[in-house]
Amino acid sequence: MATETLTESRPTRFESHVAFDNIPLGDPTPYNPISFTLNVRHAGFQFRRRHRTFMVGVDDNAYSDHALRWLLDELVDDGDEIVCVRVIETQVRLTDKTYQDDAKALMESIQHKNVQNRAISLVLEYAVGKLHNTFQHLIKIYQPSMLIVGTKGRNMEGVHGFLVNRSSFSKYCLQYSPVPVVVVRPTEKREKKKAKRAGDPSRQSYIQILGGRKHEADSDDSSAYQLEPILTADEEAHRVAVAVGLPATYDPTIKPLDTSTLLRRATRQPVKETVKKVAQPVEKKEDSGSEDEEEGFEVSAGADLLKKEKLHKMELNEGAALRAEMNKNSTASQDSDEDPGGGGAKT
């Protein structure tokens, strides 16, 4: 058993999941195209928060195989999902089940291309219908983060390029795809084009284009082209806190409030002086013909005014108590005058 585990081939690490066969139905629905769907997942596959879905077109051409290899080697990571789309534009007989065997063989070949043993999920849509409509339908269903297609790497210039563009699926995806598109060119074509550009004698570098002149950012007036203002660390942290909406504790320019200092200041602060206007200035004429004199304003402290008001209230209260006592004594004296007999018994 241990030997079998060690010599286990890489494709067997994928586990088959639910498969759907909608080809016998004949008519597509908004969520079910005419296709035979296979779904396999790696044994270590787990859905993650940053889960991504990629869609790639596969067929029998070499450039399509190159696009799939580039996707598996350069772009995907553990936890991602790859939707492989194979479109058959010819009519399929409903009684012929060979399309299921072809789809299963294609899925096995895709699993073998996972040479880096990524923990991914693979979905194969073996669809029947028109190429462009089928891709647009599947993009609406899966909503992938990116669409990857291959290209033959032909020259798209002149009349030949115009004729090729009419049947180029990669060109169609670049123009009408609602999601970002990556067109993967064959490696030999890309290296050949790169070598051709490097050997072009008329090609110039950026320094050669300047012609020995200094760039405006390197001149003496470079301070006029300062794009970013020079900020201190506290000011930069303040702007970041305001932009992100962080609490005041993350803003170094906002200092904490010291309540003890404020209380100390309040006790030491002198009482504000109040200005009381006694009377309006009155014009007074003298017989000697002297100039008019105006009365000034009486200025007194707030503490003195409060003390005077308190004394005035005390005087009013004492006066009221004295009057009440006097009224009480006068009432008692009147009662004694009305009874001169000393209160004897009546017969």
Short mmCIF file of C-alpha atoms in Angstrom, two decimals:
data_model
loop_
_atom_site.label_atom_id
_atom_site.label_comp_id
_atom_site.label_asym_id
_atom_site.label_seq_id
_atom_site.Cartn_x
_atom_site.Cartn_y
_atom_site.Cartn_z
CA MET A 1 0.00 0.00 0.00
CA ALA A 2 2.85 2.38 0.81
CA THR A 3 4.42 1.74 -2.61
CA GLU A 4 1.17 2.51 -4.36
CA THR A 5 0.84 5.78 -2.47
CA LEU A 6 4.36 6.91 -3.36
CA THR A 7 4.00 6.02 -7.03
CA GLU A 8 0.55 7.60 -7.36
CA SER A 9 0.37 9.59 -10.55
CA ARG A 10 -0.38 13.31 -10.36
CA PRO A 11 -3.74 13.34 -12.22
CA THR A 12 -5.27 10.89 -9.71
CA ARG A 13 -4.98 13.62 -7.07
CA PHE A 14 -8.01 15.24 -8.70
CA GLU A 15 -11.42 14.15 -7.51
CA SER A 16 -14.46 14.10 -9.77
CA HIS A 17 -17.52 16.10 -8.77
CA VAL A 18 -20.98 16.66 -10.22
CA ALA A 19 -21.26 16.48 -14.03
CA PHE A 20 -24.11 17.78 -16.21
CA ASP A 21 -25.17 16.75 -19.70
CA ASN A 22 -27.48 19.31 -21.32
CA ILE A 23 -26.79 18.33 -24.92
CA PRO A 24 -29.83 16.01 -25.21
CA LEU A 25 -32.11 18.91 -24.19
CA GLY A 26 -31.38 20.71 -27.46
CA ASP A 27 -32.31 24.25 -26.32
CA PRO A 28 -30.19 26.44 -24.03
CA THR A 29 -31.55 28.27 -21.00
CA PRO A 30 -30.22 31.46 -19.37
CA TYR A 31 -28.20 29.37 -16.89
CA ASN A 32 -27.70 26.12 -18.84
CA PRO A 33 -26.00 26.18 -22.22
CA ILE A 34 -26.00 23.21 -24.57
CA SER A 35 -22.92 21.54 -23.14
CA PHE A 36 -21.52 18.56 -21.31
CA THR A 37 -19.96 19.82 -18.05
CA LEU A 38 -17.21 18.05 -16.11
CA ASN A 39 -15.98 19.26 -12.73
CA VAL A 40 -12.88 17.98 -10.92
CA ARG A 41 -11.03 19.39 -7.93
CA HIS A 42 -7.61 18.84 -6.48
CA ALA A 43 -7.50 16.96 -3.18
CA GLY A 44 -6.03 20.04 -1.45
CA PHE A 45 -8.40 22.55 -3.06
CA GLN A 46 -10.18 24.95 -0.70
CA PHE A 47 -12.21 28.04 -1.46
CA ARG A 48 -10.44 31.16 -0.24
CA ARG A 49 -11.42 34.74 0.28
CA ARG A 50 -9.38 35.87 -2.73
CA HIS A 51 -10.77 33.15 -4.94
CA ARG A 52 -10.36 33.87 -8.67
CA THR A 53 -11.98 32.34 -11.73
CA PHE A 54 -10.20 32.19 -15.10
CA MET A 55 -11.71 31.15 -18.43
CA VAL A 56 -9.61 29.74 -21.25
CA GLY A 57 -10.50 28.46 -24.68
CA VAL A 58 -9.18 25.01 -25.62
CA ASP A 59 -9.21 23.12 -28.92
CA ASP A 60 -6.95 20.92 -31.03
CA ASN A 61 -4.56 23.72 -32.10
CA ALA A 62 -1.06 24.16 -30.67
CA TYR A 63 -1.52 27.86 -29.78
CA SER A 64 -4.52 26.96 -27.62
CA ASP A 65 -2.42 24.39 -25.77
CA HIS A 66 0.27 27.04 -25.26
CA ALA A 67 -2.27 29.47 -23.75
CA LEU A 68 -3.46 26.80 -21.29
CA ARG A 69 0.12 25.97 -20.24
CA TRP A 70 0.93 29.64 -19.73
CA LEU A 71 -2.16 30.05 -17.56
CA LEU A 72 -1.29 27.05 -15.37
CA ASP A 73 2.38 28.00 -15.00
CA GLU A 74 2.28 31.78 -14.73
CA LEU A 75 -1.09 33.03 -13.51
CA VAL A 76 -3.09 30.64 -11.33
CA ASP A 77 -2.50 29.94 -7.66
CA ASP A 78 -3.87 27.54 -5.06
CA GLY A 79 -7.59 27.99 -4.54
CA ASP A 80 -8.32 29.34 -8.05
CA GLU A 81 -10.80 27.91 -10.54
CA ILE A 82 -10.20 27.39 -14.27
CA VAL A 83 -13.11 27.09 -16.69
CA CYS A 84 -11.97 25.42 -19.93
CA VAL A 85 -14.32 25.95 -22.88
CA ARG A 86 -14.39 23.64 -25.89
CA VAL A 87 -16.93 24.60 -28.55
CA ILE A 88 -18.12 22.19 -31.25
CA GLU A 89 -19.83 24.13 -34.01
CA THR A 90 -21.08 21.03 -35.87
CA GLN A 91 -24.32 19.33 -34.97
CA VAL A 92 -23.95 16.41 -32.55
CA ARG A 93 -26.15 13.36 -32.81
CA LEU A 94 -28.10 12.76 -29.64
CA THR A 95 -27.74 9.00 -29.93
CA ASP A 96 -23.97 9.23 -30.26
CA LYS A 97 -22.29 9.42 -26.84
CA THR A 98 -18.75 9.71 -28.18
CA TYR A 99 -18.68 13.40 -27.17
CA GLN A 100 -18.64 12.27 -23.53
CA ASP A 101 -15.54 10.15 -24.13
CA ASP A 102 -13.86 13.05 -25.96
CA ALA A 103 -14.66 15.41 -23.06
CA LYS A 104 -13.27 12.99 -20.48
CA ALA A 105 -10.06 12.52 -22.50
CA LEU A 106 -9.67 16.30 -22.81
CA MET A 107 -10.13 16.72 -19.04
CA GLU A 108 -7.39 14.15 -18.37
CA SER A 109 -5.01 15.97 -20.70
CA ILE A 110 -5.73 19.25 -18.86
CA GLN A 111 -4.96 17.58 -15.53
CA HIS A 112 -1.61 16.33 -16.88
CA LYS A 113 -0.63 19.93 -17.75
CA ASN A 114 -0.77 20.90 -14.06
CA VAL A 115 2.94 20.13 -13.64
CA GLN A 116 3.29 22.42 -10.60
CA ASN A 117 0.59 20.48 -8.75
CA ARG A 118 -1.60 23.52 -8.05
CA ALA A 119 -4.53 22.93 -5.71
CA ILE A 120 -7.10 24.19 -8.20
CA SER A 121 -10.57 23.40 -9.47
CA LEU A 122 -11.06 22.50 -13.15
CA VAL A 123 -14.35 22.87 -15.03
CA LEU A 124 -14.71 21.71 -18.64
CA GLU A 125 -17.58 23.06 -20.72
CA TYR A 126 -17.83 20.83 -23.81
CA ALA A 127 -20.41 22.99 -25.60
CA VAL A 128 -22.24 22.76 -28.91
CA GLY A 129 -23.19 25.90 -30.82
CA LYS A 130 -21.74 29.05 -32.32
CA LEU A 131 -18.31 30.03 -30.99
CA HIS A 132 -18.92 33.70 -30.18
CA ASN A 133 -22.40 33.28 -28.70
CA THR A 134 -21.30 30.34 -26.54
CA PHE A 135 -18.40 32.27 -25.01
CA GLN A 136 -20.59 35.29 -24.30
CA HIS A 137 -23.17 33.02 -22.64
CA LEU A 138 -20.58 31.26 -20.45
CA ILE A 139 -18.97 34.57 -19.44
CA LYS A 140 -22.35 35.74 -18.10
CA ILE A 141 -22.74 32.51 -16.13
CA TYR A 142 -19.26 32.17 -14.57
CA GLN A 143 -18.26 35.87 -14.53
CA PRO A 144 -14.51 35.15 -14.71
CA SER A 145 -11.83 37.57 -13.58
CA MET A 146 -9.98 37.16 -16.88
CA LEU A 147 -10.32 35.48 -20.26
CA ILE A 148 -7.22 33.82 -21.77
CA VAL A 149 -7.10 32.93 -25.47
CA GLY A 150 -4.34 31.86 -27.81
CA THR A 151 -3.41 33.30 -31.17
CA LYS A 152 -1.55 32.10 -34.22
CA GLY A 153 0.66 35.19 -34.12
CA ARG A 154 -0.09 36.30 -37.66
CA ASN A 155 0.72 39.73 -39.01
CA MET A 156 -2.34 42.00 -38.73
CA GLU A 157 -1.14 44.69 -41.14
CA GLY A 158 -2.36 45.39 -44.65
CA VAL A 159 -5.05 43.58 -46.61
CA HIS A 160 -4.00 40.20 -45.25
CA GLY A 161 -4.51 41.42 -41.70
CA PHE A 162 -7.96 42.75 -42.62
CA LEU A 163 -9.01 39.38 -43.97
CA VAL A 164 -7.60 37.51 -40.98
CA ASN A 165 -9.29 39.84 -38.49
CA ARG A 166 -12.69 38.86 -39.83
CA SER A 167 -12.18 35.28 -38.60
CA SER A 168 -9.83 35.94 -35.65
CA PHE A 169 -11.42 34.89 -32.38
CA SER A 170 -8.74 36.63 -30.29
CA LYS A 171 -9.49 39.90 -32.09
CA TYR A 172 -13.20 39.42 -31.38
CA CYS A 173 -12.51 38.87 -27.67
CA LEU A 174 -10.41 42.03 -27.46
CA GLN A 175 -13.23 44.06 -28.97
CA TYR A 176 -16.36 42.60 -27.41
CA SER A 177 -15.41 40.75 -24.22
CA PRO A 178 -16.95 42.27 -21.04
CA VAL A 179 -13.99 40.99 -18.94
CA PRO A 180 -10.23 41.59 -19.30
CA VAL A 181 -8.58 39.51 -22.03
CA VAL A 182 -5.03 38.12 -22.25
CA VAL A 183 -3.91 37.01 -25.71
CA VAL A 184 -0.98 34.59 -25.41
CA ARG A 185 1.29 34.47 -28.42
CA PRO A 186 3.48 31.45 -29.22
CA THR A 187 6.93 31.62 -27.62
CA GLU A 188 8.82 31.24 -30.88
CA LYS A 189 6.84 34.04 -32.49
CA ARG A 190 7.46 36.36 -29.53
CA GLU A 191 11.19 35.65 -29.42
CA LYS A 192 11.51 36.13 -33.16
CA LYS A 193 9.79 39.50 -32.98
CA LYS A 194 11.96 40.56 -30.04
CA ALA A 195 15.16 39.65 -31.88
CA LYS A 196 13.95 41.58 -34.92
CA ARG A 197 13.37 44.71 -32.85
CA ALA A 198 16.77 44.40 -31.19
CA GLY A 199 18.49 44.13 -34.58
CA ASP A 200 16.74 47.14 -36.08
CA PRO A 201 19.48 49.77 -36.77
CA SER A 202 16.99 52.62 -36.74
CA ARG A 203 15.81 51.80 -33.24
CA GLN A 204 16.93 54.31 -30.58
CA SER A 205 16.98 54.27 -26.84
CA TYR A 206 15.49 57.03 -24.71
CA ILE A 207 18.87 58.67 -24.11
CA GLN A 208 19.53 58.69 -27.83
CA ILE A 209 16.17 60.31 -28.47
CA LEU A 210 17.08 63.13 -26.06
CA GLY A 211 20.20 63.79 -28.13
CA GLY A 212 22.53 64.50 -25.22
CA ARG A 213 20.26 67.13 -23.75
CA LYS A 214 19.27 67.11 -20.12
CA HIS A 215 15.80 66.17 -19.11
CA GLU A 216 13.75 69.01 -17.67
CA ALA A 217 13.60 67.20 -14.33
CA ASP A 218 17.43 67.12 -14.20
CA SER A 219 17.89 70.81 -15.06
CA ASP A 220 18.54 73.69 -12.68
CA ASP A 221 14.83 74.54 -12.67
CA SER A 222 13.85 71.04 -11.56
CA SER A 223 12.28 72.46 -8.38
CA ALA A 224 9.52 73.92 -10.55
CA TYR A 225 8.55 70.39 -11.59
CA GLN A 226 8.22 69.04 -8.09
CA LEU A 227 5.29 66.65 -8.29
CA GLU A 228 5.04 65.59 -4.65
CA PRO A 229 5.24 68.09 -1.78
CA ILE A 230 7.78 67.44 0.97
CA LEU A 231 5.80 66.52 4.08
CA THR A 232 6.87 65.61 7.56
CA ALA A 233 6.06 62.20 8.96
CA ASP A 234 3.32 63.62 11.21
CA GLU A 235 1.70 65.58 8.39
CA GLU A 236 1.74 62.56 6.10
CA ALA A 237 0.20 60.39 8.84
CA HIS A 238 -2.44 63.10 9.38
CA ARG A 239 -3.44 63.08 5.69
CA VAL A 240 -3.61 59.30 5.61
CA ALA A 241 -5.79 59.25 8.75
CA VAL A 242 -8.16 61.83 7.25
CA ALA A 243 -8.38 60.01 3.89
CA VAL A 244 -8.95 56.56 5.41
CA GLY A 245 -11.18 57.83 8.21
CA LEU A 246 -9.12 56.53 11.13
CA PRO A 247 -9.86 57.55 14.74
CA ALA A 248 -8.07 60.48 16.35
CA THR A 249 -5.65 58.14 18.16
CA TYR A 250 -3.96 57.40 14.81
CA ASP A 251 -3.45 61.09 14.00
CA PRO A 252 -0.18 62.36 15.55
CA THR A 253 -1.17 65.98 14.95
CA ILE A 254 -4.11 65.69 17.38
CA LYS A 255 -2.81 65.81 20.95
CA PRO A 256 -4.78 64.31 23.87
CA LEU A 257 -6.73 66.72 26.07
CA ASP A 258 -5.18 67.32 29.54
CA THR A 259 -8.11 68.06 31.87
CA SER A 260 -5.91 68.82 34.89
CA THR A 261 -4.22 71.67 33.03
CA LEU A 262 -7.55 73.14 32.02
CA LEU A 263 -8.83 73.04 35.61
CA ARG A 264 -5.64 74.67 36.86
CA ARG A 265 -5.99 77.44 34.30
CA ALA A 266 -9.62 78.02 35.23
CA THR A 267 -8.76 78.52 38.93
CA ARG A 268 -5.92 80.90 38.20
CA GLN A 269 -7.79 82.99 35.66
CA PRO A 270 -8.90 86.39 37.16
CA VAL A 271 -12.55 87.37 37.23
CA LYS A 272 -13.51 89.29 34.15
CA GLU A 273 -14.35 92.87 34.80
CA THR A 274 -17.81 93.99 33.86
CA VAL A 275 -18.68 97.41 32.65
CA LYS A 276 -21.84 98.98 33.97
CA LYS A 277 -23.31 101.93 32.28
CA VAL A 278 -24.74 104.25 34.97
CA ALA A 279 -26.53 106.83 32.89
CA GLN A 280 -26.51 108.42 29.54
CA PRO A 281 -24.24 111.42 29.30
CA VAL A 282 -26.25 114.60 30.07
CA GLU A 283 -25.35 117.91 28.60
CA LYS A 284 -25.06 120.67 31.22
CA LYS A 285 -24.65 124.31 30.37
CA GLU A 286 -23.08 126.78 32.76
CA ASP A 287 -23.54 130.50 32.85
CA SER A 288 -19.82 131.11 32.64
CA GLY A 289 -19.90 129.71 29.08
CA SER A 290 -17.65 126.77 29.79
CA GLU A 291 -17.63 123.76 27.47
CA ASP A 292 -20.04 120.89 27.95
CA GLU A 293 -18.94 118.20 30.33
CA GLU A 294 -19.94 114.57 29.95
CA GLU A 295 -20.35 112.13 32.77
CA GLY A 296 -18.13 109.05 32.57
CA PHE A 297 -18.87 105.37 33.20
CA GLU A 298 -18.53 103.73 36.58
CA VAL A 299 -16.34 100.62 36.39
CA SER A 300 -16.60 98.05 39.18
CA ALA A 301 -15.43 94.49 39.56
CA GLY A 302 -17.86 91.57 39.16
CA ALA A 303 -17.14 90.32 42.70
CA ASP A 304 -18.11 93.68 44.16
CA LEU A 305 -21.39 93.70 42.27
CA LEU A 306 -22.24 90.21 43.52
CA LYS A 307 -21.42 91.24 47.09
CA LYS A 308 -23.62 94.37 46.86
CA GLU A 309 -26.49 92.37 45.42
CA LYS A 310 -26.19 89.82 48.23
CA LEU A 311 -26.18 92.55 50.91
CA HIS A 312 -29.22 94.16 49.30
CA LYS A 313 -31.14 90.88 49.48
CA MET A 314 -30.17 90.45 53.14
CA GLU A 315 -31.41 93.95 53.95
CA LEU A 316 -34.70 93.27 52.22
CA ASN A 317 -35.19 90.05 54.19
CA GLU A 318 -34.34 91.72 57.52
CA GLY A 319 -36.73 94.57 56.78
CA ALA A 320 -39.57 92.16 55.97
CA ALA A 321 -38.96 90.21 59.20
CA LEU A 322 -38.94 93.46 61.25
CA ARG A 323 -42.22 94.63 59.74
CA ALA A 324 -43.85 91.25 60.46
CA GLU A 325 -42.76 91.47 64.12
CA MET A 326 -44.08 95.02 64.47
CA ASN A 327 -47.46 94.02 62.97
CA LYS A 328 -47.68 91.14 65.42
CA ASN A 329 -47.01 93.37 68.44
CA SER A 330 -49.55 95.98 67.37
CA THR A 331 -52.24 93.31 66.98
CA ALA A 332 -51.60 92.00 70.49
CA SER A 333 -51.85 95.51 72.05
CA GLN A 334 -55.21 96.17 70.38
CA ASP A 335 -56.64 92.96 71.81
CA SER A 336 -55.60 93.98 75.37
CA ASP A 337 -57.27 97.42 75.04
CA GLU A 338 -60.63 95.93 74.03
CA ASP A 339 -60.78 93.78 77.30
CA PRO A 340 -60.35 96.25 80.25
CA GLY A 341 -62.00 94.00 82.96
CA GLY A 342 -59.13 91.65 82.95
CA GLY A 343 -61.20 88.80 81.56
CA GLY A 344 -63.68 88.30 84.58
CA ALA A 345 -66.59 85.89 84.47
CA LYS A 346 -69.93 87.18 83.16
CA THR A 347 -73.22 86.75 85.20
#
